[in-house]
PDB file of C-alpha atoms in Angstrom:
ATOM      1  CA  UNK A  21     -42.824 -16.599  22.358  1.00  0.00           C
ATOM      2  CA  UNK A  22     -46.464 -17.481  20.711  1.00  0.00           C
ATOM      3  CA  UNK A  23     -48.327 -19.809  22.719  1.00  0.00           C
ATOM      4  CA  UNK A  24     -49.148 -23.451  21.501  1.00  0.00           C
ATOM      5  CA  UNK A  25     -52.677 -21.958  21.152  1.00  0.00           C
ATOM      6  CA  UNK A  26     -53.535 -21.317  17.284  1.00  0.00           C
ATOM      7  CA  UNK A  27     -53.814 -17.667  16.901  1.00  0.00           C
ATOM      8  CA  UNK A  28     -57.011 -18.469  14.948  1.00  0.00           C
ATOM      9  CA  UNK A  29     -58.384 -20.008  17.757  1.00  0.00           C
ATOM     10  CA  UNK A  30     -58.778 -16.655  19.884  1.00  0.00           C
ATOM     11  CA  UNK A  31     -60.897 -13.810  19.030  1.00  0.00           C
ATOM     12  CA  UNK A  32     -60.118 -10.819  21.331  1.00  0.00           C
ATOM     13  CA  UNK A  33     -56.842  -9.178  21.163  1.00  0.00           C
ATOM     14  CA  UNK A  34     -55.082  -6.344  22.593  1.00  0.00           C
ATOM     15  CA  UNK A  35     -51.964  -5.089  20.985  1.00  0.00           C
ATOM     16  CA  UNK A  36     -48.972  -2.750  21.725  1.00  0.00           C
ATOM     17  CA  UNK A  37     -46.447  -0.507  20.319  1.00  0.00           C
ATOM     18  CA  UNK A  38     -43.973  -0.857  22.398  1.00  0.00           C
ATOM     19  CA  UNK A  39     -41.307   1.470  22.939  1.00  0.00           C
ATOM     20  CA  UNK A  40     -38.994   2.613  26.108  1.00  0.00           C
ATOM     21  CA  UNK A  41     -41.294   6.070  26.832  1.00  0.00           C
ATOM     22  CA  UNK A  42     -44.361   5.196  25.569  1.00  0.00           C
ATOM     23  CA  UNK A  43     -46.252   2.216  24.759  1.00  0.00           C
ATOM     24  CA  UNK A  44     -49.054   2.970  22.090  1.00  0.00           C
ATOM     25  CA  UNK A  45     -52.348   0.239  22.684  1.00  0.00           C
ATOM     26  CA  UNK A  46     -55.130  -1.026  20.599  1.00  0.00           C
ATOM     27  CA  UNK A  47     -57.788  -3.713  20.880  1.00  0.00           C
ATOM     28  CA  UNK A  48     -59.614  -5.519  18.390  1.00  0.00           C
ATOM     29  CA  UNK A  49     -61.467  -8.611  17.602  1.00  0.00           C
ATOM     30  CA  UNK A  50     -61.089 -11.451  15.270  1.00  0.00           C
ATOM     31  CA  UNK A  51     -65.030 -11.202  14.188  1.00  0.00           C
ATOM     32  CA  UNK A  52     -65.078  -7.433  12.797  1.00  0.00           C
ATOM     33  CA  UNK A  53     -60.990  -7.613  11.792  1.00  0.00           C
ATOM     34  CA  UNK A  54     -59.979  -3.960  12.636  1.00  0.00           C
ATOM     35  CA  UNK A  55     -58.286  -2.583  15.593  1.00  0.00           C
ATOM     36  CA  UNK A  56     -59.140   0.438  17.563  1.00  0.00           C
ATOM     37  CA  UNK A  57     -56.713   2.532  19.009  1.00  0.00           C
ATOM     38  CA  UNK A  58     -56.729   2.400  22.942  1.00  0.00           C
ATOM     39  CA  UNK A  59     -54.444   5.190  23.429  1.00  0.00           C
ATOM     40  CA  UNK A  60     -50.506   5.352  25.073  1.00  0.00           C
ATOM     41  CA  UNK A  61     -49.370   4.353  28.280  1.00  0.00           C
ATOM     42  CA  UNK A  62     -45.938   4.753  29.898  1.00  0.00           C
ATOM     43  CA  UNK A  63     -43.545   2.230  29.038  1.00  0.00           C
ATOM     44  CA  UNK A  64     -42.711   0.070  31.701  1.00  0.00           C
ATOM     45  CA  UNK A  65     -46.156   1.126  33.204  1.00  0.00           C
ATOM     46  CA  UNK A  66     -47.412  -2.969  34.363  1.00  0.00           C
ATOM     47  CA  UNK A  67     -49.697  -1.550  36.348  1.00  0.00           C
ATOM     48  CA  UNK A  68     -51.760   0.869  33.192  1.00  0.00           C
ATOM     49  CA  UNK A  69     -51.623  -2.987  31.804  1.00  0.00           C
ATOM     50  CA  UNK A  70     -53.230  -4.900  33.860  1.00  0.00           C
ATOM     51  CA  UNK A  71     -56.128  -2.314  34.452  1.00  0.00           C
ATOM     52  CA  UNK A  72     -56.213  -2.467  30.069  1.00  0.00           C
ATOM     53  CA  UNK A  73     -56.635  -6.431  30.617  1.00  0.00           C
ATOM     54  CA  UNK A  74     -58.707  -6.491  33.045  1.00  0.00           C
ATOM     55  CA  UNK A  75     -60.850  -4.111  31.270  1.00  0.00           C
ATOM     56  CA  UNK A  76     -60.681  -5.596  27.617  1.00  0.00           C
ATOM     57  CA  UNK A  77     -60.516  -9.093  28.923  1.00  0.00           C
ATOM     58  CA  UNK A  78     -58.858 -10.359  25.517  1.00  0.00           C
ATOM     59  CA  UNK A  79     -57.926 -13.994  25.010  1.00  0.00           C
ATOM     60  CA  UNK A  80     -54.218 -12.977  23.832  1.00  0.00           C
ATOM     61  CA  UNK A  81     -51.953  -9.941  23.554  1.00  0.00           C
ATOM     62  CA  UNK A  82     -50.285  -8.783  20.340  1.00  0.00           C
ATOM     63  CA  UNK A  83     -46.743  -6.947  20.314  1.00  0.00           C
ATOM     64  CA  UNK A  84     -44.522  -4.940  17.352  1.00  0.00           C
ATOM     65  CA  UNK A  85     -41.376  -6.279  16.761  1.00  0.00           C
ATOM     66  CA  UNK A  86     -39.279  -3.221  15.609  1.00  0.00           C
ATOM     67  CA  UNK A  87     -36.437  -4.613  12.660  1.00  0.00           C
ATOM     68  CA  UNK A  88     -33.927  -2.674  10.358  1.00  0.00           C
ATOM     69  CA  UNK A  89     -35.646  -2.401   6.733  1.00  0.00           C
ATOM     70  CA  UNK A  90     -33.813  -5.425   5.531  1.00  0.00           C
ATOM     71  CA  UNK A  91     -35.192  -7.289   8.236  1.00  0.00           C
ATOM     72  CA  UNK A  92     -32.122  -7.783  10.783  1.00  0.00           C
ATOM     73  CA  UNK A  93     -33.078  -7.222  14.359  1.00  0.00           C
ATOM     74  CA  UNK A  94     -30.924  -4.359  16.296  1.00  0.00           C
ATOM     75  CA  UNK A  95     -31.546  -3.212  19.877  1.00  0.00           C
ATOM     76  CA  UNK A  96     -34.950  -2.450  20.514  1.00  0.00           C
ATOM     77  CA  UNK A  97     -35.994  -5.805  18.734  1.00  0.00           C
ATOM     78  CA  UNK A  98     -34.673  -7.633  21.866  1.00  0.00           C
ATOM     79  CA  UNK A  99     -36.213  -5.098  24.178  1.00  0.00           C
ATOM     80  CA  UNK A 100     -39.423  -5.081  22.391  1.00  0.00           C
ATOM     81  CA  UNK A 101     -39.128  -9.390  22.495  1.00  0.00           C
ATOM     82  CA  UNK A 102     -38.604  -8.991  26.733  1.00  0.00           C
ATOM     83  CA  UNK A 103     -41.458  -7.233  26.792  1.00  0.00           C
ATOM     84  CA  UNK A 104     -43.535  -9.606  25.065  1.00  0.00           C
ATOM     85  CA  UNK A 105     -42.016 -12.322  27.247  1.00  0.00           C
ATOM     86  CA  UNK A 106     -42.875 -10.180  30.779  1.00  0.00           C
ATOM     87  CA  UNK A 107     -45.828  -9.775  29.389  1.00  0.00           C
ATOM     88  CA  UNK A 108     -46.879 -13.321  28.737  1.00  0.00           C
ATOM     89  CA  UNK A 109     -45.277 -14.212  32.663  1.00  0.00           C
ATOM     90  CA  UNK A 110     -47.315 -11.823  34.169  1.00  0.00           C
ATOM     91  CA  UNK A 111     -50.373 -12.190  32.464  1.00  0.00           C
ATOM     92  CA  UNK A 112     -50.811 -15.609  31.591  1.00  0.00           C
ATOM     93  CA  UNK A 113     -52.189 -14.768  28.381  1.00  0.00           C
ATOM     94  CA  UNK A 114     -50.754 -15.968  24.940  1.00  0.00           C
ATOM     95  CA  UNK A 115     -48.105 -13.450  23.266  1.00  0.00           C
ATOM     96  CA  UNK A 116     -47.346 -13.310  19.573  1.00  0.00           C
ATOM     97  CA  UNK A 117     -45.289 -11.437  17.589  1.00  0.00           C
ATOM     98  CA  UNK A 118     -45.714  -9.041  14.924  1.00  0.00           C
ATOM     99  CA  UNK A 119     -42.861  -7.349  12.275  1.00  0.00           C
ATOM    100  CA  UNK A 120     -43.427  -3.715  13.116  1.00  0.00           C
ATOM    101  CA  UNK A 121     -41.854  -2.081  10.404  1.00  0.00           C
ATOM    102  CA  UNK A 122     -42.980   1.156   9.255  1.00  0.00           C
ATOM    103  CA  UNK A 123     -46.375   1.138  11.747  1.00  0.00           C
ATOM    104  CA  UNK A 124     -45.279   4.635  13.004  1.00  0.00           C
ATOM    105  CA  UNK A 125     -44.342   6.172  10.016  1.00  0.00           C
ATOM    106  CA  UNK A 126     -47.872   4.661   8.145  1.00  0.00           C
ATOM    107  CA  UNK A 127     -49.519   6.270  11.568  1.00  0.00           C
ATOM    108  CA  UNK A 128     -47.916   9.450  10.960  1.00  0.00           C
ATOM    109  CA  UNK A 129     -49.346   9.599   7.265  1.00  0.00           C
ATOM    110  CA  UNK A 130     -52.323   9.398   8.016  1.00  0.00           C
ATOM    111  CA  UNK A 131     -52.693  11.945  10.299  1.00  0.00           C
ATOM    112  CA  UNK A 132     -53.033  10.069  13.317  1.00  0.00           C
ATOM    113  CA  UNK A 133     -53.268  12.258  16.309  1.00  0.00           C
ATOM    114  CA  UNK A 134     -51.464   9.774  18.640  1.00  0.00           C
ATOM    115  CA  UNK A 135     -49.019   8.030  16.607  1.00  0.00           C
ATOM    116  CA  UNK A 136     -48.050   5.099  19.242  1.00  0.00           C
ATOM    117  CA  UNK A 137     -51.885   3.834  19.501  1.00  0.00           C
ATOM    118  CA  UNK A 138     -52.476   4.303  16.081  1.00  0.00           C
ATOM    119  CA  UNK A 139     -49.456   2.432  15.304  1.00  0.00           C
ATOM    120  CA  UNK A 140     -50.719  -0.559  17.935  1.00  0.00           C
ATOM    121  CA  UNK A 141     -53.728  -0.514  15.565  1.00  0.00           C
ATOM    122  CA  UNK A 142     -52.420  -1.287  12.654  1.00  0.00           C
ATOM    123  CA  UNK A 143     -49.863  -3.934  14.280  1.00  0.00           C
ATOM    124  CA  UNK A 144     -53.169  -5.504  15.403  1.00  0.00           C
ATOM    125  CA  UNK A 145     -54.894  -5.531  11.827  1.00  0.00           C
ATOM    126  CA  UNK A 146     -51.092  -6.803  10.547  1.00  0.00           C
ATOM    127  CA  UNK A 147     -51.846  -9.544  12.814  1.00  0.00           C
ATOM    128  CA  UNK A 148     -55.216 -10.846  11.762  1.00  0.00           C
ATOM    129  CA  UNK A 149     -54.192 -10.406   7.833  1.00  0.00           C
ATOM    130  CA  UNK A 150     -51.371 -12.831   8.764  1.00  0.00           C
ATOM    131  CA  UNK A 151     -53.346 -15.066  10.841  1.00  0.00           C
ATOM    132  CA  UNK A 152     -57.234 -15.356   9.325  1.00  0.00           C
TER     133      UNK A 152
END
């Protein structure tokens, strides 16, 4: 699903947690590194999206990619892959994936106060540690 654009190449991002209820979202930019949590949509809600687009303006969009521990997809990693690939139709904008695993329950520990954005956060910072 990435784009033939280099990751390192674009320097605004907005991410998402995605999940069937709720879609936690984050932006961040490659120059400071870090993500800030955006707060949680509804899932399925396109329309919450493209006002967080047009707003943010970022040059690509970053989703989780839920797996079992040993790294095997199972249900939602399909779901969570459709997503990504609506999202690049609709948008237009490159779409690259990120292993997921464990965001949530990392949220949860440190305190976050909503889990799903916090979560898009650190899928975001996953993102620019694997692409610098």
């Amino acid at each position: 699903m990435a784009a033939s654009v280099s990751p390192t190449e674009l320097q605004t991002f907005l991410a998402f947690d995605f999940g069937l209820r709720r879609i936690g979202v984050a932006s961040g930019t490659r120059l400071l590194g870090a993500a800030e949590p955006r707060g949680t949509i509804k899932g399925g809600d396109f329309d919450a999206i493209a006002a967080l687009i047009k707003t943010w303006q970022p040059d690509a969009l970053v989703i989780g990619v839920p797996r079992h521990p040993d790294g095997a997809p199972h249900e939602m990693t399909a779901k969570a892959q459709n997503f990504g690939r609506r999202l690049s139709g609709r948008y237009h904008l490159p779409v690259f994936e990120v292993d997921e695993r464990y965001t949530s329950v990392e949220a949860e520990a440190q305190g976050a106060q909503d889990v799903d954005a916090a979560a898009a956060a650190l899928i975001l910072e996953q993102f620019f540690r694997e692409h610098p």
